[in-house]
Amino acid sequence: MMNILMTLFFIGLTIIVYIGARLFYQKYPYPFTLPLVVATIVMICILVVFNIPYDTYKVGGEWIEKLLGPAVVALAYPLYKQLSMLKKYFTSIVVGVLVGAIIGIVSGLQLAKWMGVEEMVVYSLIPKSVTTPVAMEVAATLGGAPPLAAVFVMVAGIGGVVLAPYFFKWFKINHYIGKGIGTGSASHAIGTAKALENSEEEGAASSVAMTLSAIVVSIVGPMLVFLLY
C-alpha cells in the first residue's frame, strides 16, 4: 500500500513540476528556460532539500520513464503526415544524418582522448547522440557502462536543445530540414520533441534523423572505435 502511495505521489509531483515549468517557459521563452531543463533542476533541488534518495523517487519515476517507448512510437504519426516532404528531400536527409551521426561519434571520441579519461568512460560516451535504449546497448557492447551512457544521452539531449537555436542563428541555418536533421542527429528524442514544437515538418525531419542515427551509430560506432581508439 505504501509503495503504491509513493508511486502515485512521485508521479503526481513530477507532472506538477513539469506543468509549472511549461507555464514558466510560456512566460519566459528562452533556450535556458525550456521545460525539460527547468523541471529537471527543480526535481533535483526537491530531492536534495528534502533528502529524498533517488531510489525512493525512482519508484514513481520509472513509470514515467516507461512511457518513453509509446511516446517515441507516437512520433511516427507526424512522420506519416509528412511522407511526401521526406521523399522530396530523401537524399539530403540521408546524407545529413550520416554526416551528423559520424561527427557525433568522432567528436565524442576525440574529446575523451584529449581529456585522457578511462576506456570505460570513452565507450559510454560514444553513443551519446542516440536514444537511451540504443545508447545503453551500444555502450554495453563496446565495454562501457550503460547507466553512464544514459547520463551522457541526457546531457547531449538537453545540451543540444539549449544550444541549437544559437548554432542555427550563427551558421544561418533557416530551413526546417536542416534544423530537423541537426536536432534529431545530436539530441535524439529530446531534440525531436522540441522540433515538433517549432513545426510539424521540422519534427518529422528530426524523427527520421533520430531513427537513422540510432541505426548508423549501432553499426558505425564500433568500427570507428576500432579504427580511431
PDB file of C-alpha atoms in Angstrom:
ATOM      1  CA  MET A   1       0.000   0.000   0.000  1.00  0.00           C
ATOM      2  CA  MET A   2       2.793   2.393   0.964  1.00  0.00           C
ATOM      3  CA  ASN A   3       4.605   1.548  -2.259  1.00  0.00           C
ATOM      4  CA  ILE A   4       1.520   2.438  -4.321  1.00  0.00           C
ATOM      5  CA  LEU A   5       1.084   5.737  -2.486  1.00  0.00           C
ATOM      6  CA  MET A   6       4.731   6.643  -3.054  1.00  0.00           C
ATOM      7  CA  THR A   7       4.413   5.769  -6.731  1.00  0.00           C
ATOM      8  CA  LEU A   8       1.343   7.989  -7.159  1.00  0.00           C
ATOM      9  CA  PHE A   9       2.938  10.812  -5.142  1.00  0.00           C
ATOM     10  CA  PHE A  10       6.132  10.974  -7.183  1.00  0.00           C
ATOM     11  CA  ILE A  11       4.284  10.632 -10.492  1.00  0.00           C
ATOM     12  CA  GLY A  12       1.959  13.478  -9.457  1.00  0.00           C
ATOM     13  CA  LEU A  13       4.850  15.594  -8.185  1.00  0.00           C
ATOM     14  CA  THR A  14       6.788  15.143 -11.425  1.00  0.00           C
ATOM     15  CA  ILE A  15       3.763  16.073 -13.548  1.00  0.00           C
ATOM     16  CA  ILE A  16       3.012  19.158 -11.438  1.00  0.00           C
ATOM     17  CA  VAL A  17       6.633  20.317 -11.634  1.00  0.00           C
ATOM     18  CA  TYR A  18       6.647  19.820 -15.420  1.00  0.00           C
ATOM     19  CA  ILE A  19       3.374  21.732 -15.860  1.00  0.00           C
ATOM     20  CA  GLY A  20       4.819  24.544 -13.750  1.00  0.00           C
ATOM     21  CA  ALA A  21       7.949  24.528 -15.907  1.00  0.00           C
ATOM     22  CA  ARG A  22       5.835  24.782 -19.078  1.00  0.00           C
ATOM     23  CA  LEU A  23       3.931  27.764 -17.708  1.00  0.00           C
ATOM     24  CA  PHE A  24       7.250  29.386 -16.774  1.00  0.00           C
ATOM     25  CA  TYR A  25       8.552  28.790 -20.325  1.00  0.00           C
ATOM     26  CA  GLN A  26       5.427  30.313 -21.848  1.00  0.00           C
ATOM     27  CA  LYS A  27       6.086  33.470 -19.858  1.00  0.00           C
ATOM     28  CA  TYR A  28       9.882  33.484 -20.344  1.00  0.00           C
ATOM     29  CA  PRO A  29      10.560  31.625 -23.643  1.00  0.00           C
ATOM     30  CA  TYR A  30      14.367  31.381 -23.696  1.00  0.00           C
ATOM     31  CA  PRO A  31      16.544  28.337 -24.601  1.00  0.00           C
ATOM     32  CA  PHE A  32      17.731  28.023 -20.992  1.00  0.00           C
ATOM     33  CA  THR A  33      14.166  28.044 -19.631  1.00  0.00           C
ATOM     34  CA  LEU A  34      12.974  25.007 -21.607  1.00  0.00           C
ATOM     35  CA  PRO A  35      10.507  22.956 -19.525  1.00  0.00           C
ATOM     36  CA  LEU A  36      12.754  19.889 -19.522  1.00  0.00           C
ATOM     37  CA  VAL A  37      15.698  21.882 -18.180  1.00  0.00           C
ATOM     38  CA  VAL A  38      13.735  23.792 -15.536  1.00  0.00           C
ATOM     39  CA  ALA A  39      11.727  20.744 -14.408  1.00  0.00           C
ATOM     40  CA  THR A  40      14.894  18.645 -14.074  1.00  0.00           C
ATOM     41  CA  ILE A  41      16.627  21.313 -11.981  1.00  0.00           C
ATOM     42  CA  VAL A  42      13.564  21.755  -9.748  1.00  0.00           C
ATOM     43  CA  MET A  43      13.214  17.991  -9.203  1.00  0.00           C
ATOM     44  CA  ILE A  44      16.907  17.702  -8.289  1.00  0.00           C
ATOM     45  CA  CYS A  45      16.514  20.591  -5.816  1.00  0.00           C
ATOM     46  CA  ILE A  46      13.457  18.942  -4.234  1.00  0.00           C
ATOM     47  CA  LEU A  47      15.271  15.622  -3.813  1.00  0.00           C
ATOM     48  CA  VAL A  48      18.326  17.326  -2.301  1.00  0.00           C
ATOM     49  CA  VAL A  49      16.467  19.743   0.009  1.00  0.00           C
ATOM     50  CA  PHE A  50      14.138  17.072   1.403  1.00  0.00           C
ATOM     51  CA  ASN A  51      16.916  14.442   1.426  1.00  0.00           C
ATOM     52  CA  ILE A  52      14.935  12.012  -0.731  1.00  0.00           C
ATOM     53  CA  PRO A  53      17.088   9.146  -2.091  1.00  0.00           C
ATOM     54  CA  TYR A  54      16.941   8.687  -5.854  1.00  0.00           C
ATOM     55  CA  ASP A  55      15.884   5.055  -5.384  1.00  0.00           C
ATOM     56  CA  THR A  56      12.826   6.295  -3.479  1.00  0.00           C
ATOM     57  CA  TYR A  57      11.911   8.779  -6.232  1.00  0.00           C
ATOM     58  CA  LYS A  58      12.518   6.116  -8.870  1.00  0.00           C
ATOM     59  CA  VAL A  59       9.572   4.102  -7.500  1.00  0.00           C
ATOM     60  CA  GLY A  60       7.296   6.537  -9.327  1.00  0.00           C
ATOM     61  CA  GLY A  61       9.787   7.948 -11.816  1.00  0.00           C
ATOM     62  CA  GLU A  62      10.343   4.599 -13.520  1.00  0.00           C
ATOM     63  CA  TRP A  63       6.667   4.501 -14.566  1.00  0.00           C
ATOM     64  CA  ILE A  64       7.083   7.835 -16.315  1.00  0.00           C
ATOM     65  CA  GLU A  65      10.257   6.513 -17.933  1.00  0.00           C
ATOM     66  CA  LYS A  66       8.317   3.515 -19.277  1.00  0.00           C
ATOM     67  CA  LEU A  67       6.045   5.902 -21.180  1.00  0.00           C
ATOM     68  CA  LEU A  68       9.060   6.989 -23.245  1.00  0.00           C
ATOM     69  CA  GLY A  69       8.610   3.974 -25.528  1.00  0.00           C
ATOM     70  CA  PRO A  70       4.998   4.742 -26.558  1.00  0.00           C
ATOM     71  CA  ALA A  71       5.915   8.443 -26.835  1.00  0.00           C
ATOM     72  CA  VAL A  72       8.666   7.626 -29.330  1.00  0.00           C
ATOM     73  CA  VAL A  73       6.277   5.400 -31.318  1.00  0.00           C
ATOM     74  CA  ALA A  74       3.778   8.284 -31.410  1.00  0.00           C
ATOM     75  CA  LEU A  75       6.364  10.303 -33.347  1.00  0.00           C
ATOM     76  CA  ALA A  76       5.525   8.079 -36.338  1.00  0.00           C
ATOM     77  CA  TYR A  77       2.258   9.978 -36.869  1.00  0.00           C
ATOM     78  CA  PRO A  78       3.782  13.345 -37.908  1.00  0.00           C
ATOM     79  CA  LEU A  79       6.301  11.290 -39.884  1.00  0.00           C
ATOM     80  CA  TYR A  80       3.450   9.702 -41.867  1.00  0.00           C
ATOM     81  CA  LYS A  81       1.762  13.064 -42.445  1.00  0.00           C
ATOM     82  CA  GLN A  82       4.987  14.490 -43.897  1.00  0.00           C
ATOM     83  CA  LEU A  83       5.783  11.473 -46.101  1.00  0.00           C
ATOM     84  CA  SER A  84       5.775  13.467 -49.359  1.00  0.00           C
ATOM     85  CA  MET A  85       8.183  16.029 -47.907  1.00  0.00           C
ATOM     86  CA  LEU A  86      10.506  13.263 -46.704  1.00  0.00           C
ATOM     87  CA  LYS A  87      10.528  11.680 -50.191  1.00  0.00           C
ATOM     88  CA  LYS A  88      11.325  15.049 -51.769  1.00  0.00           C
ATOM     89  CA  TYR A  89      14.383  15.613 -49.555  1.00  0.00           C
ATOM     90  CA  PHE A  90      15.386  11.934 -49.243  1.00  0.00           C
ATOM     91  CA  THR A  91      18.999  12.338 -50.389  1.00  0.00           C
ATOM     92  CA  SER A  92      19.608  15.450 -48.291  1.00  0.00           C
ATOM     93  CA  ILE A  93      18.170  13.745 -45.227  1.00  0.00           C
ATOM     94  CA  VAL A  94      20.212  10.530 -45.579  1.00  0.00           C
ATOM     95  CA  VAL A  95      23.490  12.370 -46.251  1.00  0.00           C
ATOM     96  CA  GLY A  96      22.806  14.834 -43.435  1.00  0.00           C
ATOM     97  CA  VAL A  97      22.090  12.080 -40.926  1.00  0.00           C
ATOM     98  CA  LEU A  98      25.171  10.061 -41.927  1.00  0.00           C
ATOM     99  CA  VAL A  99      27.424  13.094 -41.518  1.00  0.00           C
ATOM    100  CA  GLY A 100      25.745  14.123 -38.257  1.00  0.00           C
ATOM    101  CA  ALA A 101      25.956  10.651 -36.714  1.00  0.00           C
ATOM    102  CA  ILE A 102      29.616  10.149 -37.643  1.00  0.00           C
ATOM    103  CA  ILE A 103      30.585  13.617 -36.392  1.00  0.00           C
ATOM    104  CA  GLY A 104      28.773  12.855 -33.140  1.00  0.00           C
ATOM    105  CA  ILE A 105      30.817   9.674 -32.632  1.00  0.00           C
ATOM    106  CA  VAL A 106      34.176  11.145 -33.679  1.00  0.00           C
ATOM    107  CA  SER A 107      33.742  14.339 -31.634  1.00  0.00           C
ATOM    108  CA  GLY A 108      32.946  12.334 -28.501  1.00  0.00           C
ATOM    109  CA  LEU A 109      35.866  10.009 -29.136  1.00  0.00           C
ATOM    110  CA  GLN A 110      38.375  12.805 -29.707  1.00  0.00           C
ATOM    111  CA  LEU A 111      37.130  14.795 -26.714  1.00  0.00           C
ATOM    112  CA  ALA A 112      37.531  11.757 -24.482  1.00  0.00           C
ATOM    113  CA  LYS A 113      41.055  11.097 -25.824  1.00  0.00           C
ATOM    114  CA  TRP A 114      42.123  14.707 -25.230  1.00  0.00           C
ATOM    115  CA  MET A 115      40.818  14.552 -21.673  1.00  0.00           C
ATOM    116  CA  GLY A 116      42.573  11.231 -21.049  1.00  0.00           C
ATOM    117  CA  VAL A 117      39.561   9.536 -19.458  1.00  0.00           C
ATOM    118  CA  GLU A 118      39.280   5.801 -18.832  1.00  0.00           C
ATOM    119  CA  GLU A 119      38.307   3.437 -21.648  1.00  0.00           C
ATOM    120  CA  MET A 120      35.062   2.558 -19.911  1.00  0.00           C
ATOM    121  CA  VAL A 121      34.020   6.231 -19.946  1.00  0.00           C
ATOM    122  CA  VAL A 122      35.035   6.575 -23.599  1.00  0.00           C
ATOM    123  CA  TYR A 123      32.897   3.611 -24.626  1.00  0.00           C
ATOM    124  CA  SER A 124      29.983   5.038 -22.646  1.00  0.00           C
ATOM    125  CA  LEU A 125      30.379   8.402 -24.358  1.00  0.00           C
ATOM    126  CA  ILE A 126      30.387   7.125 -27.957  1.00  0.00           C
ATOM    127  CA  PRO A 127      26.594   6.619 -28.370  1.00  0.00           C
ATOM    128  CA  LYS A 128      25.604   9.855 -26.554  1.00  0.00           C
ATOM    129  CA  SER A 129      23.626  11.217 -29.512  1.00  0.00           C
ATOM    130  CA  VAL A 130      21.078   8.394 -29.853  1.00  0.00           C
ATOM    131  CA  THR A 131      18.064   7.373 -27.786  1.00  0.00           C
ATOM    132  CA  THR A 132      18.672   5.889 -24.342  1.00  0.00           C
ATOM    133  CA  PRO A 133      17.801   2.190 -25.015  1.00  0.00           C
ATOM    134  CA  VAL A 134      20.047   2.083 -28.093  1.00  0.00           C
ATOM    135  CA  ALA A 135      22.848   4.017 -26.379  1.00  0.00           C
ATOM    136  CA  MET A 136      22.855   1.668 -23.373  1.00  0.00           C
ATOM    137  CA  GLU A 137      23.001  -1.381 -25.631  1.00  0.00           C
ATOM    138  CA  VAL A 138      25.817   0.052 -27.780  1.00  0.00           C
ATOM    139  CA  ALA A 139      27.773   1.083 -24.674  1.00  0.00           C
ATOM    140  CA  ALA A 140      27.416  -2.403 -23.185  1.00  0.00           C
ATOM    141  CA  THR A 141      28.601  -3.970 -26.456  1.00  0.00           C
ATOM    142  CA  LEU A 142      31.703  -1.763 -26.559  1.00  0.00           C
ATOM    143  CA  GLY A 143      32.584  -2.365 -22.917  1.00  0.00           C
ATOM    144  CA  GLY A 144      31.165   0.829 -21.435  1.00  0.00           C
ATOM    145  CA  ALA A 145      28.714   1.346 -18.558  1.00  0.00           C
ATOM    146  CA  PRO A 146      25.039   1.526 -19.666  1.00  0.00           C
ATOM    147  CA  PRO A 147      23.942   3.763 -16.728  1.00  0.00           C
ATOM    148  CA  LEU A 148      26.761   6.197 -17.536  1.00  0.00           C
ATOM    149  CA  ALA A 149      25.758   6.131 -21.197  1.00  0.00           C
ATOM    150  CA  ALA A 150      22.206   7.093 -20.158  1.00  0.00           C
ATOM    151  CA  VAL A 151      23.609  10.120 -18.311  1.00  0.00           C
ATOM    152  CA  PHE A 152      25.610  11.208 -21.383  1.00  0.00           C
ATOM    153  CA  VAL A 153      22.475  10.790 -23.537  1.00  0.00           C
ATOM    154  CA  MET A 154      20.543  13.092 -21.208  1.00  0.00           C
ATOM    155  CA  VAL A 155      23.344  15.684 -21.242  1.00  0.00           C
ATOM    156  CA  ALA A 156      23.547  15.550 -25.045  1.00  0.00           C
ATOM    157  CA  GLY A 157      19.774  15.887 -25.374  1.00  0.00           C
ATOM    158  CA  ILE A 158      19.345  18.838 -23.045  1.00  0.00           C
ATOM    159  CA  GLY A 159      22.569  20.494 -24.180  1.00  0.00           C
ATOM    160  CA  GLY A 160      21.596  20.161 -27.826  1.00  0.00           C
ATOM    161  CA  VAL A 161      18.130  21.615 -27.299  1.00  0.00           C
ATOM    162  CA  VAL A 162      19.507  24.568 -25.327  1.00  0.00           C
ATOM    163  CA  LEU A 163      22.353  25.377 -27.739  1.00  0.00           C
ATOM    164  CA  ALA A 164      20.665  24.534 -31.066  1.00  0.00           C
ATOM    165  CA  PRO A 165      18.928  27.942 -31.513  1.00  0.00           C
ATOM    166  CA  TYR A 166      22.276  29.716 -31.136  1.00  0.00           C
ATOM    167  CA  PHE A 167      24.078  27.437 -33.611  1.00  0.00           C
ATOM    168  CA  PHE A 168      21.249  27.762 -36.141  1.00  0.00           C
ATOM    169  CA  LYS A 169      21.495  31.540 -35.845  1.00  0.00           C
ATOM    170  CA  TRP A 170      25.321  31.704 -36.036  1.00  0.00           C
ATOM    171  CA  PHE A 171      25.525  29.378 -39.062  1.00  0.00           C
ATOM    172  CA  LYS A 172      22.382  30.853 -40.698  1.00  0.00           C
ATOM    173  CA  ILE A 173      20.512  27.547 -40.828  1.00  0.00           C
ATOM    174  CA  ASN A 174      16.938  28.577 -41.522  1.00  0.00           C
ATOM    175  CA  HIS A 175      15.439  25.642 -43.461  1.00  0.00           C
ATOM    176  CA  TYR A 176      13.315  23.231 -41.448  1.00  0.00           C
ATOM    177  CA  ILE A 177      15.094  20.211 -42.963  1.00  0.00           C
ATOM    178  CA  GLY A 178      18.491  21.459 -41.776  1.00  0.00           C
ATOM    179  CA  LYS A 179      17.163  22.274 -38.329  1.00  0.00           C
ATOM    180  CA  GLY A 180      15.335  18.956 -38.008  1.00  0.00           C
ATOM    181  CA  ILE A 181      18.287  16.831 -39.156  1.00  0.00           C
ATOM    182  CA  GLY A 182      20.696  18.690 -36.888  1.00  0.00           C
ATOM    183  CA  THR A 183      18.438  18.440 -33.859  1.00  0.00           C
ATOM    184  CA  GLY A 184      17.482  14.784 -34.329  1.00  0.00           C
ATOM    185  CA  SER A 185      21.057  13.674 -35.051  1.00  0.00           C
ATOM    186  CA  ALA A 186      22.522  15.420 -31.991  1.00  0.00           C
ATOM    187  CA  SER A 187      19.701  15.403 -29.451  1.00  0.00           C
ATOM    188  CA  HIS A 188      17.564  12.315 -30.271  1.00  0.00           C
ATOM    189  CA  ALA A 189      14.033  12.230 -28.723  1.00  0.00           C
ATOM    190  CA  ILE A 190      14.510  15.315 -26.546  1.00  0.00           C
ATOM    191  CA  GLY A 191      15.503  17.372 -29.568  1.00  0.00           C
ATOM    192  CA  THR A 192      12.691  15.884 -31.636  1.00  0.00           C
ATOM    193  CA  ALA A 193      10.119  16.905 -29.037  1.00  0.00           C
ATOM    194  CA  LYS A 194      11.399  20.472 -29.271  1.00  0.00           C
ATOM    195  CA  ALA A 195      11.472  20.331 -33.093  1.00  0.00           C
ATOM    196  CA  LEU A 196       7.797  19.303 -33.094  1.00  0.00           C
ATOM    197  CA  GLU A 197       7.009  22.437 -31.095  1.00  0.00           C
ATOM    198  CA  ASN A 198       8.633  24.538 -33.823  1.00  0.00           C
ATOM    199  CA  SER A 199       6.780  22.903 -36.746  1.00  0.00           C
ATOM    200  CA  GLU A 200       5.452  19.540 -37.877  1.00  0.00           C
ATOM    201  CA  GLU A 201       7.861  19.491 -40.844  1.00  0.00           C
ATOM    202  CA  GLU A 202      10.892  20.098 -38.623  1.00  0.00           C
ATOM    203  CA  GLY A 203       9.652  17.471 -36.184  1.00  0.00           C
ATOM    204  CA  ALA A 204       9.229  14.885 -38.962  1.00  0.00           C
ATOM    205  CA  ALA A 205      12.770  15.532 -40.230  1.00  0.00           C
ATOM    206  CA  SER A 206      14.083  15.248 -36.679  1.00  0.00           C
ATOM    207  CA  SER A 207      12.208  11.946 -36.163  1.00  0.00           C
ATOM    208  CA  VAL A 208      13.839  10.479 -39.268  1.00  0.00           C
ATOM    209  CA  ALA A 209      17.248  11.749 -38.174  1.00  0.00           C
ATOM    210  CA  MET A 210      16.812  10.268 -34.702  1.00  0.00           C
ATOM    211  CA  THR A 211      15.829   6.853 -36.097  1.00  0.00           C
ATOM    212  CA  LEU A 212      18.533   6.673 -38.757  1.00  0.00           C
ATOM    213  CA  SER A 213      21.165   7.914 -36.305  1.00  0.00           C
ATOM    214  CA  ALA A 214      20.391   5.024 -33.974  1.00  0.00           C
ATOM    215  CA  ILE A 215      20.994   2.568 -36.831  1.00  0.00           C
ATOM    216  CA  VAL A 216      24.149   4.319 -38.056  1.00  0.00           C
ATOM    217  CA  VAL A 217      25.686   4.614 -34.582  1.00  0.00           C
ATOM    218  CA  SER A 218      24.933   0.949 -33.836  1.00  0.00           C
ATOM    219  CA  ILE A 219      26.795  -0.145 -36.972  1.00  0.00           C
ATOM    220  CA  VAL A 220      29.481   2.504 -37.498  1.00  0.00           C
ATOM    221  CA  GLY A 221      30.238   3.265 -33.827  1.00  0.00           C
ATOM    222  CA  PRO A 222      32.141   0.035 -33.042  1.00  0.00           C
ATOM    223  CA  MET A 223      34.064   0.286 -36.336  1.00  0.00           C
ATOM    224  CA  LEU A 224      35.183   3.868 -35.674  1.00  0.00           C
ATOM    225  CA  VAL A 225      36.220   2.955 -32.142  1.00  0.00           C
ATOM    226  CA  PHE A 226      38.353   0.112 -33.560  1.00  0.00           C
ATOM    227  CA  LEU A 227      39.958   2.425 -36.147  1.00  0.00           C
ATOM    228  CA  LEU A 228      40.436   5.612 -34.104  1.00  0.00           C
ATOM    229  CA  TYR A 229      40.934   4.477 -30.495  1.00  0.00           C
TER     230      TYR A 229
END
